Tab-separated table of C-alpha atoms and ligand atoms in Angstrom:
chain	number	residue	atom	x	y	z
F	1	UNK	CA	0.000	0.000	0.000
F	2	UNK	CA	1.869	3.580	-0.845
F	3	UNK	CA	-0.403	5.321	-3.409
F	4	UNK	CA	-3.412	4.796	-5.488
F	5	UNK	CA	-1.739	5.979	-8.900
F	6	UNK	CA	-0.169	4.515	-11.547
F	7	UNK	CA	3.914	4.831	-10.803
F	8	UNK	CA	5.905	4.690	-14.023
F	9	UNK	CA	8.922	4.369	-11.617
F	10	UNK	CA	9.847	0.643	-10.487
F	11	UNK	CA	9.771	-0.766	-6.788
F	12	UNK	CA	13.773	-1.764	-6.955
F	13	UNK	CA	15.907	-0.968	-3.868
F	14	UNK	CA	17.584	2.310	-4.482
F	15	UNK	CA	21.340	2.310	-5.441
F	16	UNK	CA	21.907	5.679	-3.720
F	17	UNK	CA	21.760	6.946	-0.046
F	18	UNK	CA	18.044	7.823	-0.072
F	19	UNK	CA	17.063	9.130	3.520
F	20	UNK	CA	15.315	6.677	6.406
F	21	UNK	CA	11.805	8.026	5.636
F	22	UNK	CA	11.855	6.846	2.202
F	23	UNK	CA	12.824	3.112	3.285
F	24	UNK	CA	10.050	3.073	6.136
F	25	UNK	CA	7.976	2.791	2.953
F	26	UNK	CA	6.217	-0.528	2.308
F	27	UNK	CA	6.730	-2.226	-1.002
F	28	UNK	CA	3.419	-1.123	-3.685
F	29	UNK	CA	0.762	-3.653	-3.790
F	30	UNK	CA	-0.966	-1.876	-6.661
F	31	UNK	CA	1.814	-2.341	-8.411
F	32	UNK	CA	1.355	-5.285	-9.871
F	33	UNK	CA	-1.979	-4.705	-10.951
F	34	UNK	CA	-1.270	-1.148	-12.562
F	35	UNK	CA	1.573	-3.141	-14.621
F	36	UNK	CA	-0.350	-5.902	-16.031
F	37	UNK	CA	-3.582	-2.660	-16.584
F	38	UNK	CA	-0.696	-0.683	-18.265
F	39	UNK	CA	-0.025	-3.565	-20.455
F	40	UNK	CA	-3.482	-4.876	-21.400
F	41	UNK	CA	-3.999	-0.471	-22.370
F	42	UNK	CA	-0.823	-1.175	-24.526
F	43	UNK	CA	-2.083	-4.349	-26.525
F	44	UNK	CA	-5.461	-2.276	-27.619
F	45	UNK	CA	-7.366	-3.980	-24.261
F	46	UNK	CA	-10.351	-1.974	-23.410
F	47	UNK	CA	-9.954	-2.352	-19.402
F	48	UNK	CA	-13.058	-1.149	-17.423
F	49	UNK	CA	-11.512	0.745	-14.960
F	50	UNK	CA	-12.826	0.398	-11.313
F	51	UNK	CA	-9.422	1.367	-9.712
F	52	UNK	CA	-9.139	5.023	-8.703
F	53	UNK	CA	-11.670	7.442	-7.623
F	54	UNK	CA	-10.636	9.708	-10.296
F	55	UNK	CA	-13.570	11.199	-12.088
F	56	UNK	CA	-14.295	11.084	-15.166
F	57	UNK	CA	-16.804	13.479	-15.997
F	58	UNK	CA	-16.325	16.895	-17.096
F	59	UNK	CA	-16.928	19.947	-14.462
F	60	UNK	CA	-19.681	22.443	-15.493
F	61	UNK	CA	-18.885	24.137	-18.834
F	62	UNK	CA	-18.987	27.445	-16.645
F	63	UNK	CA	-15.781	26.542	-14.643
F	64	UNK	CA	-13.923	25.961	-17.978
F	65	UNK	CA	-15.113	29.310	-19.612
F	66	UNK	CA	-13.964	31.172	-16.552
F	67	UNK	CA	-10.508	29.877	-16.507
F	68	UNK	CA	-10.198	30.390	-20.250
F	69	UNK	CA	-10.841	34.077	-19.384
F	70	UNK	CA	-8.865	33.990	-16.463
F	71	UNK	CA	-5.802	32.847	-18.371
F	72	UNK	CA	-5.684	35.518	-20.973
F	73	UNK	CA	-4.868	38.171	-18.067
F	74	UNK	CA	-1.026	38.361	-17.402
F	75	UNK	CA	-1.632	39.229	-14.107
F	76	UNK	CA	-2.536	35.962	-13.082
F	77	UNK	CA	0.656	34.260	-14.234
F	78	UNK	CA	2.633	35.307	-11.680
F	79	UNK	CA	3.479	33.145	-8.457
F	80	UNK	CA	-0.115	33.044	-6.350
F	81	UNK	CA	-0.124	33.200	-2.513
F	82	UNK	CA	0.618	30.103	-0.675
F	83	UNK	CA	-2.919	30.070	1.475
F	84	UNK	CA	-5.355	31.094	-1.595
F	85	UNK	CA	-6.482	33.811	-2.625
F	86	UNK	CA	-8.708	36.097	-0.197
F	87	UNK	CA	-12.043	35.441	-2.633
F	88	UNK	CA	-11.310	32.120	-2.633
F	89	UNK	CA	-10.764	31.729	0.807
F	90	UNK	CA	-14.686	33.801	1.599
F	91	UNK	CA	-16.396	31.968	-1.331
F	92	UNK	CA	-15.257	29.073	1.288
F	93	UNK	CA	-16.692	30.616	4.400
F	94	UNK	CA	-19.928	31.358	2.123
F	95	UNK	CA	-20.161	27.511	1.485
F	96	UNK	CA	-19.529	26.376	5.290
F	97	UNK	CA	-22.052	28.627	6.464
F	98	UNK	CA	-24.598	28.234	3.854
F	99	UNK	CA	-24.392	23.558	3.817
F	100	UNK	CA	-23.171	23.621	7.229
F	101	UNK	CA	-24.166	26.362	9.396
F	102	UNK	CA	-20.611	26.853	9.961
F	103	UNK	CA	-18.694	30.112	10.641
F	104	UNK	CA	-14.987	30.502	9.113
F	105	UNK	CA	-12.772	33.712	9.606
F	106	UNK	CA	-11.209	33.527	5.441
F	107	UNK	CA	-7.718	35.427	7.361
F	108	UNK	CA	-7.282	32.728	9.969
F	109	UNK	CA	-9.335	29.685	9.377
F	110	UNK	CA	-9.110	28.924	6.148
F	111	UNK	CA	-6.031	28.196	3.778
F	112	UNK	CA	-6.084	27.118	0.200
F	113	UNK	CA	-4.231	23.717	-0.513
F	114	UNK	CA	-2.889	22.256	-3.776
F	115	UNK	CA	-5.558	19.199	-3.933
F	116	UNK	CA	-6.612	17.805	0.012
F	117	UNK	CA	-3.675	15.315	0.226
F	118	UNK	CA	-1.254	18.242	-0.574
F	119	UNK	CA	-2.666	19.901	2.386
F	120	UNK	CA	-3.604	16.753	4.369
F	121	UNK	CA	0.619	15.455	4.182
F	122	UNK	CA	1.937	19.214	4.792
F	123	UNK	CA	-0.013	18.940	8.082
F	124	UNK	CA	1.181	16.058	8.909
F	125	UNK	CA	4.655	17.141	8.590
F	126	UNK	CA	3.295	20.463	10.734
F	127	UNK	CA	2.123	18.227	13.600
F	128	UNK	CA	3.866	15.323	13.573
F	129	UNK	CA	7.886	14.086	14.249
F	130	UNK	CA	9.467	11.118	16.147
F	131	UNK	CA	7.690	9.589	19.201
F	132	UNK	CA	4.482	10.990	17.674
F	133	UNK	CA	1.651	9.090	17.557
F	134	UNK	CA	-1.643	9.227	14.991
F	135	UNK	CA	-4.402	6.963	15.372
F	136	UNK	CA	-5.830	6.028	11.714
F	137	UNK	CA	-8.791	4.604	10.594
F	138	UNK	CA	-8.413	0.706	8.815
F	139	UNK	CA	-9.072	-0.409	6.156
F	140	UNK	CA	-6.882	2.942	5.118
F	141	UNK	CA	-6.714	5.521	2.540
F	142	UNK	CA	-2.643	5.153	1.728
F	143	UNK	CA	-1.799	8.634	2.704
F	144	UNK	CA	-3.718	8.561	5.854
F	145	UNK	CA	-1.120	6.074	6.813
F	146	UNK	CA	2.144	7.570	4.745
F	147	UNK	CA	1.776	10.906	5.620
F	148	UNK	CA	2.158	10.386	9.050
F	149	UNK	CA	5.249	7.631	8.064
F	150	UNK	CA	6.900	10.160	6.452
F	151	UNK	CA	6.602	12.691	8.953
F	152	UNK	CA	8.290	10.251	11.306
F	153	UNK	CA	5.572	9.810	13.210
F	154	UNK	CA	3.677	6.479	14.733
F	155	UNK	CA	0.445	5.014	12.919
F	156	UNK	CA	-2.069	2.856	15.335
F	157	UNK	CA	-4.416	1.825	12.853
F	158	UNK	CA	-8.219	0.550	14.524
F	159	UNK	CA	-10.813	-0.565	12.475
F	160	UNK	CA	-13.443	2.265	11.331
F	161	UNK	CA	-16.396	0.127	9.613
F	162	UNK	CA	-18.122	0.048	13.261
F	163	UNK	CA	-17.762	4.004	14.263
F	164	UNK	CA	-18.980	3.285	17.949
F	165	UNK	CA	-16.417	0.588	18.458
F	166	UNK	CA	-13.507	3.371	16.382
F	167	UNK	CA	-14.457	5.502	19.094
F	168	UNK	CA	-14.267	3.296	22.513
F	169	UNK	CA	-10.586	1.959	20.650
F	170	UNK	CA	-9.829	6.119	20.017
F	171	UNK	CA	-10.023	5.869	23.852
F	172	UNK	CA	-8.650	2.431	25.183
F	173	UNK	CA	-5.627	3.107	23.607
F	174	UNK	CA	-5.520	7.031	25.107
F	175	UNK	CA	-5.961	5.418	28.323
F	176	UNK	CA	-3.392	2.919	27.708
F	177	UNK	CA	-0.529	4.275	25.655
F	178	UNK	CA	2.093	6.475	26.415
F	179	UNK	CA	2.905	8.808	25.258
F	180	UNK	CA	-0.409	9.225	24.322
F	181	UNK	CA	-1.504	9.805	20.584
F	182	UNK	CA	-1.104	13.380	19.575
F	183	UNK	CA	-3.385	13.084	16.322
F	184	UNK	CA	-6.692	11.294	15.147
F	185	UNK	CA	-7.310	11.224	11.571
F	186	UNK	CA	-11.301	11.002	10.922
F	187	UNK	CA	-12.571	10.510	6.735
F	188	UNK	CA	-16.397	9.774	6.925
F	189	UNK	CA	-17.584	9.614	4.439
F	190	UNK	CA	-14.995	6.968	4.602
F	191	UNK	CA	-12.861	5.545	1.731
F	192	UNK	CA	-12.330	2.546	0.742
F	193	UNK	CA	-14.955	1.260	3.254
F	194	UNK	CA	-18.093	4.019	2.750
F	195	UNK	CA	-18.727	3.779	6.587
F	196	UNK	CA	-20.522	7.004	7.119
F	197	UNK	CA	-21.513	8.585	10.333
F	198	UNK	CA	-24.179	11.068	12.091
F	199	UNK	CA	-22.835	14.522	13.720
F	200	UNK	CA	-22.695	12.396	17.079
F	201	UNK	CA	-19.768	10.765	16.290
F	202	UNK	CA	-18.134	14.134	15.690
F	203	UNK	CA	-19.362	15.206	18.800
F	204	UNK	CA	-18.139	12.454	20.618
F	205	UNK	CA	-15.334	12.403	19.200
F	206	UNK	CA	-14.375	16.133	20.106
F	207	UNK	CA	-15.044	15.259	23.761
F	208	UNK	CA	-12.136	12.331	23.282
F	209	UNK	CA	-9.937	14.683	21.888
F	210	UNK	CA	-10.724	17.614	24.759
F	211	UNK	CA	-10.318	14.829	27.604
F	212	UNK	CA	-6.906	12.965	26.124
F	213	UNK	CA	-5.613	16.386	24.719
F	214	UNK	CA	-5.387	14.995	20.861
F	215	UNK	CA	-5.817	16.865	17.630
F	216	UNK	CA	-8.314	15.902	15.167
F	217	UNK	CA	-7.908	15.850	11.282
F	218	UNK	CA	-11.318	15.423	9.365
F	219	UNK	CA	-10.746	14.174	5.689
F	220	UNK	CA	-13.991	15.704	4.063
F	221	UNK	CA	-12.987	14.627	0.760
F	222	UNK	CA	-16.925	13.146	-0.441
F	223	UNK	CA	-18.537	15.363	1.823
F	224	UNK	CA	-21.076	16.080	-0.720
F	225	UNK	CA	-21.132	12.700	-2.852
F	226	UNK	CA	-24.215	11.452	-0.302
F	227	UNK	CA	-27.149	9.451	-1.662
F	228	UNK	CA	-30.721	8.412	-0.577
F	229	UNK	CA	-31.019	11.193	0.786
F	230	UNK	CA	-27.981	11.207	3.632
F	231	UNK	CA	-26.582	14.026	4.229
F	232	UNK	CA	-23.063	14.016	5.766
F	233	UNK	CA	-21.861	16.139	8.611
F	234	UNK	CA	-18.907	18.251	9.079
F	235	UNK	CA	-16.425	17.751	11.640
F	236	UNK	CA	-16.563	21.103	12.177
F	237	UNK	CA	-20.233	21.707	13.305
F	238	UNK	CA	-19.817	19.704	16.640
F	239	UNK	CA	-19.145	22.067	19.598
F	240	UNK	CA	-16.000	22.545	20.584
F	241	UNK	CA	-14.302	21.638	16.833
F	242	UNK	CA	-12.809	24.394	16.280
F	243	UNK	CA	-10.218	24.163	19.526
F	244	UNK	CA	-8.989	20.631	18.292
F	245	UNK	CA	-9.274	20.418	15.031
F	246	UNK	CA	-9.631	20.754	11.022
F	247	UNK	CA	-11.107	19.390	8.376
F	248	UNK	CA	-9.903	19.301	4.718
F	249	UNK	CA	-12.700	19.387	1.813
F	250	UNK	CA	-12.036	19.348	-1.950
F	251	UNK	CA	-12.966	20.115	-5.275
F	252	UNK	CA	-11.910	17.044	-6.848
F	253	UNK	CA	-15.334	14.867	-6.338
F	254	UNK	CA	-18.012	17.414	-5.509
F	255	UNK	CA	-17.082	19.398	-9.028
F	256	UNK	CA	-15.686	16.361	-10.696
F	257	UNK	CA	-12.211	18.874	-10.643
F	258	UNK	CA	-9.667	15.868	-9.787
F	259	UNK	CA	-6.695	17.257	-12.275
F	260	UNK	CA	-7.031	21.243	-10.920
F	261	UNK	CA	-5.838	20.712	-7.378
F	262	UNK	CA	-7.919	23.028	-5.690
F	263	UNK	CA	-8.828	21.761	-1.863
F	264	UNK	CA	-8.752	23.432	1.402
F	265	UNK	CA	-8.129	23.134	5.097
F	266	UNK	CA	-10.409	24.992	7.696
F	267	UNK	CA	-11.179	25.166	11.548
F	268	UNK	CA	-8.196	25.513	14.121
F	269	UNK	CA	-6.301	28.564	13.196
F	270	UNK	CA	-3.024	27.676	15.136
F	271	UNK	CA	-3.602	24.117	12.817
F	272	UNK	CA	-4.167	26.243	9.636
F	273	UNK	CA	-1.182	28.794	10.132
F	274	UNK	CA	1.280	25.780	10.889
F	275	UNK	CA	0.426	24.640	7.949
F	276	UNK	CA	0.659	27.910	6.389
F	277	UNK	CA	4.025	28.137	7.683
F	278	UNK	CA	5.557	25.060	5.664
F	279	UNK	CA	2.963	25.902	2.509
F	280	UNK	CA	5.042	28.987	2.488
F	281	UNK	CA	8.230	27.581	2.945
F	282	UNK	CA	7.210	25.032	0.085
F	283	UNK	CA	5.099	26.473	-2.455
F	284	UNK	CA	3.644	29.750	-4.056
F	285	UNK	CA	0.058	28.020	-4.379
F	286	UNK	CA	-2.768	27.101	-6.960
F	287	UNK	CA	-2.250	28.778	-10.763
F	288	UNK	CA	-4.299	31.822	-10.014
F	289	UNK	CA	-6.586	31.299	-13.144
F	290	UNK	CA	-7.263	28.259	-11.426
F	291	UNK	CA	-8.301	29.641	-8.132
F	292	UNK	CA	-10.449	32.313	-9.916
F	293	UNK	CA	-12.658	29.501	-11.700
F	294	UNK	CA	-13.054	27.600	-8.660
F	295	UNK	CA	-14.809	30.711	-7.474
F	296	UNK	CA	-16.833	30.803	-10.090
F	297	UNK	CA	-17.486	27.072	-9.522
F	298	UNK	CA	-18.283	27.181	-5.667
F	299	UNK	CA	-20.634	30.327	-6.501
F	300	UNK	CA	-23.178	29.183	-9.371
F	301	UNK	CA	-22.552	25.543	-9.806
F	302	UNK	CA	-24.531	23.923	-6.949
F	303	UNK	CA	-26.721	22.224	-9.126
F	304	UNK	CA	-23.964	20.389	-10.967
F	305	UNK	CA	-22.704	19.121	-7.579
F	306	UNK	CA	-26.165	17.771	-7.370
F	307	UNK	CA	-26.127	16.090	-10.594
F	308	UNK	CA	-22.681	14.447	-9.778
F	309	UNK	CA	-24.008	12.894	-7.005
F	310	UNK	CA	-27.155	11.920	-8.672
F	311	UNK	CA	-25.438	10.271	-10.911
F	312	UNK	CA	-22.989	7.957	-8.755
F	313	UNK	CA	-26.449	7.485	-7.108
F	314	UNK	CA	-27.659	5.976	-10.541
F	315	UNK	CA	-24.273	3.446	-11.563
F	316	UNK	CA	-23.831	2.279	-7.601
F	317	UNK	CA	-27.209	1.183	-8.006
F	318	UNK	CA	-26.444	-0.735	-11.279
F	319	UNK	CA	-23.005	-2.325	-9.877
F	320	UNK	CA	-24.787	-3.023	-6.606
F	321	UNK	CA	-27.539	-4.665	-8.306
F	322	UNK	CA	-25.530	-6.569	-10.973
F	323	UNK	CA	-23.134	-8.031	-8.188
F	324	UNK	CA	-25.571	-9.119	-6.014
F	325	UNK	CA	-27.642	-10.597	-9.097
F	326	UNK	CA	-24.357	-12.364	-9.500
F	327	UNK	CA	-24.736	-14.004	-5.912
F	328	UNK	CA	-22.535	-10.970	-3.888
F	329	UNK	CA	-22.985	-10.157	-0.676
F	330	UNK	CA	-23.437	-5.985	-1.141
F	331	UNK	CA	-24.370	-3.437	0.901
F	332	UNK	CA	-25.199	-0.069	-0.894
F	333	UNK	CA	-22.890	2.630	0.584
F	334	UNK	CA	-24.537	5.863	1.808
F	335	UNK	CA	-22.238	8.106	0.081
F	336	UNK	CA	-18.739	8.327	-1.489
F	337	UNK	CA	-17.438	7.022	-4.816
F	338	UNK	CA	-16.943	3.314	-3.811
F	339	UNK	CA	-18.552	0.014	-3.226
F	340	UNK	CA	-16.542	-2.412	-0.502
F	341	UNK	CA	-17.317	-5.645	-1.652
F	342	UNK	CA	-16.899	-8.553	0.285
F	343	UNK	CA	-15.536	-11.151	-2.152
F	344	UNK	CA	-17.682	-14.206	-2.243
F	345	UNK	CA	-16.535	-17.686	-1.893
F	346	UNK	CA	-14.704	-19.224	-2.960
F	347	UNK	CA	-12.887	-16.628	-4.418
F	348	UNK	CA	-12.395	-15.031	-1.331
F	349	UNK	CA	-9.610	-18.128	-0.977
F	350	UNK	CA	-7.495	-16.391	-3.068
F	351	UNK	CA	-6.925	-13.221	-1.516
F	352	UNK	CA	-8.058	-9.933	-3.159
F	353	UNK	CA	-4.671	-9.156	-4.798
F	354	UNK	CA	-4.852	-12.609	-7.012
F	355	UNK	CA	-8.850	-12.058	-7.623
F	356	UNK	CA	-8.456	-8.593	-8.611
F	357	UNK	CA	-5.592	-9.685	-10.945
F	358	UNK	CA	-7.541	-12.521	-12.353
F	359	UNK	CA	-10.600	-9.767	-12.788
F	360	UNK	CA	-8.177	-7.827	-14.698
F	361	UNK	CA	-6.389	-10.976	-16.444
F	362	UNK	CA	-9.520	-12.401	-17.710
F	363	UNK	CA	-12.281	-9.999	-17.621
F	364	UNK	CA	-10.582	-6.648	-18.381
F	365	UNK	CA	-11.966	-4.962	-15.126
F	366	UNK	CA	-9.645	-3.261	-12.922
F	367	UNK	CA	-10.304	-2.957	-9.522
F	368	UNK	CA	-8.656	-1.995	-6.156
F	369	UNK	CA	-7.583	-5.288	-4.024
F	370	UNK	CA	-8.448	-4.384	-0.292
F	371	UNK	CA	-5.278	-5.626	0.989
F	372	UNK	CA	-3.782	-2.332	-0.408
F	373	UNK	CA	-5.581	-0.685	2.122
F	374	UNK	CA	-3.957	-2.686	4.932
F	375	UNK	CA	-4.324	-6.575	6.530
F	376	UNK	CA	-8.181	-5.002	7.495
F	377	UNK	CA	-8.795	-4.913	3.883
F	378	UNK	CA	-8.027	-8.480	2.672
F	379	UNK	CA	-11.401	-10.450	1.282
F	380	UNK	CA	-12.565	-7.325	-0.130
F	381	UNK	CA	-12.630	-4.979	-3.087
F	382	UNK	CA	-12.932	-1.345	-3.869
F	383	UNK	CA	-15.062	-0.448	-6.694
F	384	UNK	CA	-14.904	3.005	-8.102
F	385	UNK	CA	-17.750	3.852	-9.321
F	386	UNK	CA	-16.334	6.290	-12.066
F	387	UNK	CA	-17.403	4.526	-15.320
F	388	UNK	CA	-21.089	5.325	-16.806
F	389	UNK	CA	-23.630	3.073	-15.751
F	390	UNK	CA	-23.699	1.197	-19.482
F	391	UNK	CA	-20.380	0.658	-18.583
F	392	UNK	CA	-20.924	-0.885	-15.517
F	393	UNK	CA	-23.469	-2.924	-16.720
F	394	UNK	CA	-20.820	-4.579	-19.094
F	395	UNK	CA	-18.469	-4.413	-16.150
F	396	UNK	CA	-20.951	-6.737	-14.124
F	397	UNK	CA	-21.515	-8.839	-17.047
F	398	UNK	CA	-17.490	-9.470	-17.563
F	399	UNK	CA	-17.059	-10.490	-13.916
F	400	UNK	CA	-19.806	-12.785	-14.409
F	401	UNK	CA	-18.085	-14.680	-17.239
F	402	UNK	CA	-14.663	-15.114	-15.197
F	403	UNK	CA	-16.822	-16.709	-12.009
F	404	UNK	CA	-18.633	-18.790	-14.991
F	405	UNK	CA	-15.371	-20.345	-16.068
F	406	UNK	CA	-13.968	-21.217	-12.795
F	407	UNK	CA	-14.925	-24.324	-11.421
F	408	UNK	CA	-16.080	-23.863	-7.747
F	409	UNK	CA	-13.375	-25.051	-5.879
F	410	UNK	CA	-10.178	-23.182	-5.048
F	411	UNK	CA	-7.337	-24.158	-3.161
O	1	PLP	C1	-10.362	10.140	1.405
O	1	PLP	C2	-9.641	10.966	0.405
O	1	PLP	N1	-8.976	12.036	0.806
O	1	PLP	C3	-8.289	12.807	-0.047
O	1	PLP	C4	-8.252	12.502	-1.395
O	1	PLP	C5	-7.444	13.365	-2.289
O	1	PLP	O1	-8.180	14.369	-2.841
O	1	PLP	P1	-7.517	15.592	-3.575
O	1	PLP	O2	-7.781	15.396	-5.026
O	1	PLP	O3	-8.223	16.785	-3.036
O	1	PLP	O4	-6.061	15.621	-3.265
O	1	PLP	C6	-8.932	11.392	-1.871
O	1	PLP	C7	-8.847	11.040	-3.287
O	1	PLP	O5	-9.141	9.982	-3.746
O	1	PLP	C8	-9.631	10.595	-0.947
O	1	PLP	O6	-10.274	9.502	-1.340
């Protein structure tokens, strides 16, 4: 487990002094599978592509027109500010208060980041050093995990798909360790698994970290993919958030904006200005074109946020329906761009890498194994639920074919 992406670079041992942090890394388990998906792209292989939860839908036309005008003015080709600009950073107070109810000072609570993991990694290397400890959730997003690694820092991983039980281990092992964990890294709705949770938790939860004296990191980054009519809260509208914590959103899901790194960390302003303080140390921010169309895009495109999440509504019902047609045990997630799908027997005897290799082999459907996301992953798989539903539906059908030609017993 290191990163979701394809890696063009291999996994060899370096022949040069590389420092510690880089060898603390764990070998790639998606690496395999991204090789043999490369190679089936190569050969002319249409591979349905399940891996990443990398849209692929355009953003409103609206967002694209504005950054076409924004890039004609000379002025904004010059180095940007590190935390955003100050529009940006209001039309984000506008949307906190307006979905949330939630009041954000743009000087001191909010800072512009390039994509949420840019920020989410930066803040780990704010907070974080050795003898550090961050509780993460498991089955785990790979940076959740690496960004703490390569900050030096400790990772307790505890399981997250029951969020009572996440929060009575949050504080066994604050009771229990020393020294006691300095960070707690929350992502509901959560990815790879789609737990989700109800503003309790977060209330809860900012009672643990007021009583054990731990901060609080809340990865918002499908805070507004939520179907059936759920609604997902923020972190930061529990009482109390704001002295322990902050919570990164982006623009890559709700505005299907993946490639224009545009995401943002808010609440705690001692949080947000360490941050600032290595941002500014290690980059001059977002292309300002950029930052002006996300304006444009967090102003007057709410109902295309709508629509995106109408429509991962509309193809997780087709691959939830398909795979349990197929004999799958599935449970329809709440929200996010996933479905965690226990494998069923017997294939679950071959671990999820080797299924989701054979998937790929033989039925030209990629998918994430859940052992990438840690040993609380294996006998499932992660579904991205990026293709269009027609898509899907051959998807479904393909993955019916391989369990067809397999005879029923697996060693
Ligand atoms: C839970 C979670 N956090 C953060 C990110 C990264 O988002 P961004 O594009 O804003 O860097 C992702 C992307 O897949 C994600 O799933």
């Amino acid at each position: 487990m290191r990163n979701e992406s394809d890696i063009p670079f291999s996994d060899d041992p370096f022949t040069i002094p590389v420092a510690e942090r880089i060898k603390r890394l764990p070998p790639y388990l998606f690496g395999k599978i991204n090789k043999l998906k490369y190679q089936k792209r190569v050969a002319g292989i249409d591979v349905i592509d399940l891996g990443m939860g990398n849209p692929t839908d355009a953003p409103d036309p609206l967002i694209a027109e504005k950054l076409a005008e924004a890039i004609k003015d000379p002025r904004n080709h010059r180095y940007s500010v590190a935390n955003g600009i100050e529009n940006l950073r209001k039309e984000v107070a506008v949307r906190y208060w307006k979905r949330y109810g939630v009041r954000l000072e743009p000087n001191k609570e909010i800072i512009a980041t390039i994509g949420s993991k840019e920020g989410f990694s930066h803040m780990c290397l704010a907070l974080m050093g050795p003898g550090d400890t961050a509780i993460v959730p498991a089955p785990s997003f790979p940076i959740h995990v690496y960004s703490v690694v390569l900050a030096s820092g400790n990772v307790i991983a505890l399981d997250v798909r029951n969020p009572e039980q996440f929060l009575s281990r949050i504080a066994y092992t604050c009771q229990h360790l020393y020294p006691k964990p300095k960070l707690v890294i929350a992502n509901f709705p959560h990815n790879p698994s789609a737990t989700v949770i109800e503003q309790e938790f977060f209330n809860d939860l900012v009672a643990l970290a007021k009583k054990y004296n731990f901060l609080v990191i809340s990865d918002f980054a499908y805070a507004d993919i939520c179907y059936d009519g759920y609604k997902a809260p923020s972190f930061l509208a529990s009482p109390g958030a704001f002295d322990v914590g902050v919570e990164f959103t982006t623009m890559s899901k709700s505005y299907s904006m993946a490639g224009w790194r545009v995401g943002f960390c808010c609440g705690n302003n001692e949080m947000v200005r360490a941050l600032a303080t290595i941002k500014g140390y290690y980059d001059y921010g977002i292309f300002q074109a950029v930052q002006i169309a996300a304006i444009v895009a967090m102003r007057h495109c709410d109902a295309a946020v709508e629509s995106v999440a109408a429509e991962y509504q509309g193809r997780r019902d087709v691959l939830c329906d398909g795979l349990s047609r197929l004999g799958w045990e599935i449970e329809k997630p709440k929200a996010g761009m996933f479905v965690w799908a226990k494998i069923p027997e017997p294939w679950d005897k071959m671990g999820s890498i080797d299924f989701a290799m054979k998937l790929l082999d033989e039925g030209g459907i990629a998918v994430s194994p859940g052992r990438g996301f840690g040993d609380e992953g294996e006998g499932f798989l992660r579904l991205a639920i990026v293709e269009n539903s027609q898509r899907l539906r051959q998807a479904v059908r393909q993955i019916g074919k391989v369990m067809r030609a397999e005879p029923a017993t697996i060693e």
